PDB file of C-alpha atoms in Angstrom:
ATOM      1  CA  UNK U   1     -52.394  23.800 -28.545  1.00 61.00           C
ATOM      2  CA  UNK U   2     -54.063  25.483 -25.531  1.00 68.00           C
ATOM      3  CA  UNK U   3     -54.008  22.122 -23.552  1.00 70.00           C
ATOM      4  CA  UNK U   4     -50.396  21.921 -24.058  1.00 71.00           C
ATOM      5  CA  UNK U   5     -49.703  25.414 -22.955  1.00 68.00           C
ATOM      6  CA  UNK U   6     -51.716  24.840 -19.774  1.00 71.00           C
ATOM      7  CA  UNK U   7     -49.915  21.596 -19.009  1.00 66.00           C
ATOM      8  CA  UNK U   8     -46.648  23.301 -19.338  1.00 66.00           C
ATOM      9  CA  UNK U   9     -47.713  26.289 -17.164  1.00 68.00           C
ATOM     10  CA  UNK U  10     -48.958  23.621 -14.493  1.00 66.00           C
ATOM     11  CA  UNK U  11     -45.692  21.763 -14.579  1.00 62.00           C
ATOM     12  CA  UNK U  12     -43.696  24.929 -14.215  1.00 61.00           C
ATOM     13  CA  UNK U  13     -45.656  25.998 -11.190  1.00 62.00           C
ATOM     14  CA  UNK U  14     -45.257  22.516  -9.400  1.00 62.00           C
ATOM     15  CA  UNK U  15     -42.425  21.162  -7.420  1.00 62.00           C
ATOM     16  CA  UNK U  16     -42.183  18.210  -9.995  1.00 58.00           C
ATOM     17  CA  UNK U  17     -39.819  20.417 -12.098  1.00 58.00           C
ATOM     18  CA  UNK U  18     -37.583  20.833  -8.896  1.00 62.00           C
ATOM     19  CA  UNK U  19     -37.595  17.080  -8.358  1.00 69.00           C
ATOM     20  CA  UNK U  20     -36.813  16.245 -11.828  1.00 69.00           C
ATOM     21  CA  UNK U  21     -33.878  18.746 -11.896  1.00 64.00           C
ATOM     22  CA  UNK U  22     -32.528  17.226  -8.597  1.00 72.00           C
ATOM     23  CA  UNK U  23     -32.599  13.777 -10.053  1.00 75.00           C
ATOM     24  CA  UNK U  24     -30.974  14.812 -13.154  1.00 70.00           C
ATOM     25  CA  UNK U  25     -28.083  16.482 -11.513  1.00 72.00           C
ATOM     26  CA  UNK U  26     -27.797  13.517  -8.974  1.00 68.00           C
ATOM     27  CA  UNK U  27     -27.457  11.171 -12.054  1.00 67.00           C
ATOM     28  CA  UNK U  28     -24.536  13.319 -13.313  1.00 68.00           C
ATOM     29  CA  UNK U  29     -22.490  12.457 -10.255  1.00 68.00           C
ATOM     30  CA  UNK U  30     -23.011   8.679 -10.504  1.00 65.00           C
ATOM     31  CA  UNK U  31     -19.900   6.643 -11.618  1.00 60.00           C
ATOM     32  CA  UNK U  32     -19.942   5.309 -15.154  1.00 53.00           C
ATOM     33  CA  UNK U  33     -20.803   1.635 -14.899  1.00 50.00           C
ATOM     34  CA  UNK U  34     -20.678   0.812 -18.610  1.00 45.00           C
ATOM     35  CA  UNK U  35     -16.821   1.199 -18.724  1.00 43.00           C
ATOM     36  CA  UNK U  36     -14.781  -1.855 -19.474  1.00 42.00           C
ATOM     37  CA  UNK U  37     -11.830  -0.891 -17.393  1.00 42.00           C
ATOM     38  CA  UNK U  38     -11.496  -0.586 -13.515  1.00 44.00           C
ATOM     39  CA  UNK U  39      -8.498   0.280 -11.505  1.00 46.00           C
ATOM     40  CA  UNK U  40      -7.342  -2.660  -9.341  1.00 47.00           C
ATOM     41  CA  UNK U  41      -4.265  -3.385  -7.035  1.00 50.00           C
ATOM     42  CA  UNK U  42      -1.813  -6.149  -7.544  1.00 51.00           C
ATOM     43  CA  UNK U  43       0.510  -7.373  -5.022  1.00 52.00           C
ATOM     44  CA  UNK U  44       3.923  -8.224  -6.285  1.00 51.00           C
ATOM     45  CA  UNK U  45       6.663 -10.006  -4.338  1.00 48.00           C
ATOM     46  CA  UNK U  46       9.335  -9.835  -7.172  1.00 50.00           C
ATOM     47  CA  UNK U  47      11.689  -7.952  -5.187  1.00 54.00           C
ATOM     48  CA  UNK U  48      15.386  -8.386  -5.941  1.00 60.00           C
ATOM     49  CA  UNK U  49      17.443 -10.314  -3.474  1.00 64.00           C
ATOM     50  CA  UNK U  50      20.126  -7.689  -3.936  1.00 72.00           C
ATOM     51  CA  UNK U  51      17.722  -4.849  -2.706  1.00 72.00           C
ATOM     52  CA  UNK U  52      16.779  -6.889   0.431  1.00 76.00           C
ATOM     53  CA  UNK U  53      20.455  -7.820   1.146  1.00 83.00           C
ATOM     54  CA  UNK U  54      21.432  -4.058   0.864  1.00 87.00           C
ATOM     55  CA  UNK U  55      18.550  -3.055   3.155  1.00 86.00           C
ATOM     56  CA  UNK U  56      19.564  -5.631   5.734  1.00 88.00           C
ATOM     57  CA  UNK U  57      23.234  -4.619   5.560  1.00 91.00           C
ATOM     58  CA  UNK U  58      22.390  -0.987   5.989  1.00 92.00           C
ATOM     59  CA  UNK U  59      20.092  -1.685   8.852  1.00 93.00           C
ATOM     60  CA  UNK U  60      22.770  -3.890  10.538  1.00 94.00           C
ATOM     61  CA  UNK U  61      25.340  -1.072  10.267  1.00 95.00           C
ATOM     62  CA  UNK U  62      23.090   1.471  11.827  1.00 94.00           C
ATOM     63  CA  UNK U  63      22.061  -0.764  14.578  1.00 95.00           C
ATOM     64  CA  UNK U  64      25.529  -1.770  15.444  1.00 95.00           C
ATOM     65  CA  UNK U  65      26.561   1.884  15.468  1.00 95.00           C
ATOM     66  CA  UNK U  66      23.754   2.745  17.712  1.00 95.00           C
ATOM     67  CA  UNK U  67      24.100  -0.042  20.166  1.00 95.00           C
ATOM     68  CA  UNK U  68      27.955   0.622  20.468  1.00 95.00           C
ATOM     69  CA  UNK U  69      26.921   3.950  22.131  1.00 95.00           C
ATOM     70  CA  UNK U  70      25.354   2.157  25.002  1.00 94.00           C
ATOM     71  CA  UNK U  71      27.352   2.561  28.077  1.00 94.00           C
ATOM     72  CA  UNK U  72      29.517  -0.546  28.689  1.00 94.00           C
ATOM     73  CA  UNK U  73      28.512  -2.296  25.353  1.00 95.00           C
ATOM     74  CA  UNK U  74      31.847  -1.760  23.726  1.00 94.00           C
ATOM     75  CA  UNK U  75      32.315  -2.885  20.109  1.00 96.00           C
ATOM     76  CA  UNK U  76      28.988  -4.419  18.846  1.00 96.00           C
ATOM     77  CA  UNK U  77      28.129  -6.587  15.596  1.00 96.00           C
ATOM     78  CA  UNK U  78      24.735  -7.458  14.469  1.00 96.00           C
ATOM     79  CA  UNK U  79      23.037  -9.753  12.245  1.00 95.00           C
ATOM     80  CA  UNK U  80      19.370  -9.576  11.217  1.00 94.00           C
ATOM     81  CA  UNK U  81      17.333 -12.287   9.602  1.00 92.00           C
ATOM     82  CA  UNK U  82      14.047 -11.777   7.604  1.00 89.00           C
ATOM     83  CA  UNK U  83      11.182 -14.150   6.840  1.00 86.00           C
ATOM     84  CA  UNK U  84      10.305 -12.703   3.396  1.00 81.00           C
ATOM     85  CA  UNK U  85      11.453  -9.997   0.844  1.00 77.00           C
ATOM     86  CA  UNK U  86       8.566  -7.626   1.559  1.00 78.00           C
ATOM     87  CA  UNK U  87       5.750  -6.670  -0.696  1.00 80.00           C
ATOM     88  CA  UNK U  88       5.289  -4.154  -3.419  1.00 77.00           C
ATOM     89  CA  UNK U  89       1.674  -3.083  -4.399  1.00 81.00           C
ATOM     90  CA  UNK U  90       1.370  -1.851  -7.993  1.00 79.00           C
ATOM     91  CA  UNK U  91      -1.667  -0.109  -9.521  1.00 80.00           C
ATOM     92  CA  UNK U  92      -3.440  -2.455 -12.050  1.00 81.00           C
ATOM     93  CA  UNK U  93      -6.067  -1.779 -14.744  1.00 77.00           C
ATOM     94  CA  UNK U  94      -8.569  -4.501 -15.144  1.00 74.00           C
ATOM     95  CA  UNK U  95      -9.653  -5.181 -18.763  1.00 70.00           C
ATOM     96  CA  UNK U  96     -12.847  -7.071 -19.120  1.00 68.00           C
ATOM     97  CA  UNK U  97     -13.626  -8.939 -22.311  1.00 65.00           C
ATOM     98  CA  UNK U  98     -17.273  -9.775 -22.683  1.00 64.00           C
ATOM     99  CA  UNK U  99     -18.589 -12.699 -24.790  1.00 62.00           C
ATOM    100  CA  UNK U 100     -22.082 -14.206 -24.993  1.00 63.00           C
ATOM    101  CA  UNK U 101     -21.222 -17.008 -22.547  1.00 64.00           C
ATOM    102  CA  UNK U 102     -18.678 -15.550 -20.202  1.00 60.00           C
ATOM    103  CA  UNK U 103     -16.720 -12.460 -19.078  1.00 59.00           C
ATOM    104  CA  UNK U 104     -12.919 -12.819 -18.764  1.00 62.00           C
ATOM    105  CA  UNK U 105     -10.801 -10.251 -16.819  1.00 65.00           C
ATOM    106  CA  UNK U 106      -7.245  -9.574 -17.513  1.00 74.00           C
ATOM    107  CA  UNK U 107      -5.008  -7.149 -15.649  1.00 75.00           C
ATOM    108  CA  UNK U 108      -2.222  -4.945 -16.936  1.00 76.00           C
ATOM    109  CA  UNK U 109      -0.077  -2.578 -14.819  1.00 74.00           C
ATOM    110  CA  UNK U 110      -0.765   1.195 -14.989  1.00 77.00           C
ATOM    111  CA  UNK U 111       2.436   2.769 -16.149  1.00 77.00           C
ATOM    112  CA  UNK U 112       4.012   6.174 -15.766  1.00 78.00           C
ATOM    113  CA  UNK U 113       6.966   7.855 -17.429  1.00 75.00           C
ATOM    114  CA  UNK U 114      10.287   7.175 -15.535  1.00 74.00           C
ATOM    115  CA  UNK U 115      13.203   9.483 -15.083  1.00 75.00           C
ATOM    116  CA  UNK U 116      15.240   7.176 -17.287  1.00 78.00           C
ATOM    117  CA  UNK U 117      12.920   7.837 -20.242  1.00 78.00           C
ATOM    118  CA  UNK U 118      11.137   4.603 -20.227  1.00 80.00           C
ATOM    119  CA  UNK U 119       8.022   3.562 -18.418  1.00 79.00           C
ATOM    120  CA  UNK U 120       7.500   1.934 -14.931  1.00 79.00           C
ATOM    121  CA  UNK U 121       4.466   0.510 -12.998  1.00 80.00           C
ATOM    122  CA  UNK U 122       2.901   3.037 -10.383  1.00 80.00           C
ATOM    123  CA  UNK U 123       3.809   1.821  -6.882  1.00 77.00           C
ATOM    124  CA  UNK U 124       0.975   2.104  -4.474  1.00 81.00           C
ATOM    125  CA  UNK U 125       2.396   0.625  -1.424  1.00 82.00           C
ATOM    126  CA  UNK U 126       5.810  -1.010  -0.244  1.00 78.00           C
ATOM    127  CA  UNK U 127       6.028  -3.190   2.846  1.00 81.00           C
ATOM    128  CA  UNK U 128       9.485  -3.886   4.297  1.00 83.00           C
ATOM    129  CA  UNK U 129      10.573  -7.438   5.004  1.00 85.00           C
ATOM    130  CA  UNK U 130       9.462  -8.961   8.366  1.00 90.00           C
ATOM    131  CA  UNK U 131      12.187  -9.313  10.739  1.00 92.00           C
ATOM    132  CA  UNK U 132      12.278 -12.769  12.517  1.00 93.00           C
ATOM    133  CA  UNK U 133      15.510 -12.513  14.588  1.00 94.00           C
ATOM    134  CA  UNK U 134      18.326 -10.365  15.688  1.00 96.00           C
ATOM    135  CA  UNK U 135      21.754 -11.696  16.741  1.00 96.00           C
ATOM    136  CA  UNK U 136      24.091  -9.197  18.612  1.00 96.00           C
ATOM    137  CA  UNK U 137      27.561  -9.790  19.760  1.00 96.00           C
ATOM    138  CA  UNK U 138      29.013  -7.184  22.207  1.00 96.00           C
ATOM    139  CA  UNK U 139      32.124  -6.936  24.169  1.00 95.00           C
ATOM    140  CA  UNK U 140      30.116  -5.873  27.231  1.00 94.00           C
ATOM    141  CA  UNK U 141      27.402  -8.530  26.992  1.00 94.00           C
ATOM    142  CA  UNK U 142      28.837 -10.373  29.907  1.00 95.00           C
ATOM    143  CA  UNK U 143      27.248  -7.633  32.119  1.00 95.00           C
ATOM    144  CA  UNK U 144      23.692  -8.450  32.754  1.00 95.00           C
ATOM    145  CA  UNK U 145      22.567  -4.825  32.857  1.00 96.00           C
ATOM    146  CA  UNK U 146      24.389  -4.114  29.540  1.00 95.00           C
ATOM    147  CA  UNK U 147      22.829  -7.191  27.879  1.00 95.00           C
ATOM    148  CA  UNK U 148      19.332  -6.155  29.057  1.00 95.00           C
ATOM    149  CA  UNK U 149      19.796  -2.603  27.764  1.00 95.00           C
ATOM    150  CA  UNK U 150      20.948  -3.813  24.448  1.00 96.00           C
ATOM    151  CA  UNK U 151      17.814  -6.135  24.172  1.00 96.00           C
ATOM    152  CA  UNK U 152      15.400  -3.261  25.054  1.00 95.00           C
ATOM    153  CA  UNK U 153      17.014  -0.959  22.560  1.00 95.00           C
ATOM    154  CA  UNK U 154      16.663  -3.558  19.824  1.00 95.00           C
ATOM    155  CA  UNK U 155      13.124  -4.278  20.880  1.00 95.00           C
ATOM    156  CA  UNK U 156      12.220  -0.509  20.767  1.00 94.00           C
ATOM    157  CA  UNK U 157      13.969   0.241  17.486  1.00 93.00           C
ATOM    158  CA  UNK U 158      12.841  -2.884  15.321  1.00 93.00           C
ATOM    159  CA  UNK U 159       9.657  -3.830  17.072  1.00 92.00           C
ATOM    160  CA  UNK U 160      10.955  -7.406  17.669  1.00 93.00           C
ATOM    161  CA  UNK U 161      10.058  -9.540  20.664  1.00 94.00           C
ATOM    162  CA  UNK U 162      12.775 -10.116  22.981  1.00 93.00           C
ATOM    163  CA  UNK U 163      12.430 -13.844  22.680  1.00 95.00           C
ATOM    164  CA  UNK U 164      13.740 -13.213  19.117  1.00 95.00           C
ATOM    165  CA  UNK U 165      16.874 -11.156  20.173  1.00 96.00           C
ATOM    166  CA  UNK U 166      19.914 -13.054  21.263  1.00 96.00           C
ATOM    167  CA  UNK U 167      22.808 -11.070  22.740  1.00 96.00           C
ATOM    168  CA  UNK U 168      26.187 -12.850  23.234  1.00 95.00           C
ATOM    169  CA  UNK U 169      29.678 -11.626  24.266  1.00 93.00           C
ATOM    170  CA  UNK U 170      32.598 -11.367  22.112  1.00 87.00           C
TER     171      UNK U 170
END
């Protein structure tokens, strides 16, 4: 009994106790690797054509209204073409099924309560559709200065190369 007491006092007086405590506290902050679920992201391109059409129409109206304010442009109409429908990234939960021979992973969306009372997936990121070309018709496009001003305005607003912008007279 005396040896145990001496050994205990010796440990308490050394820096080993401090080291053991630091390691123990450090282990508390490590992630739980035994969990069968992990959060993942899933990119979904199932965006409705109606949504993209509405987005394009609104963008065309705003652009036409803005370009009409350029001196000498007159009445302006625009058409914007897109290369895709954009991308929505939703949060996913990965479920792993372990067996003796293999591990299978399945994904399911992480859901939240929606305002309508149901559930909807959690949107992480939304990318707008990529603009591939812009066609502009303007009454004042016969004037080269007005035509160049319209091209530069569209280039600045939509970040589209001038080679993908066509300005024609009405």
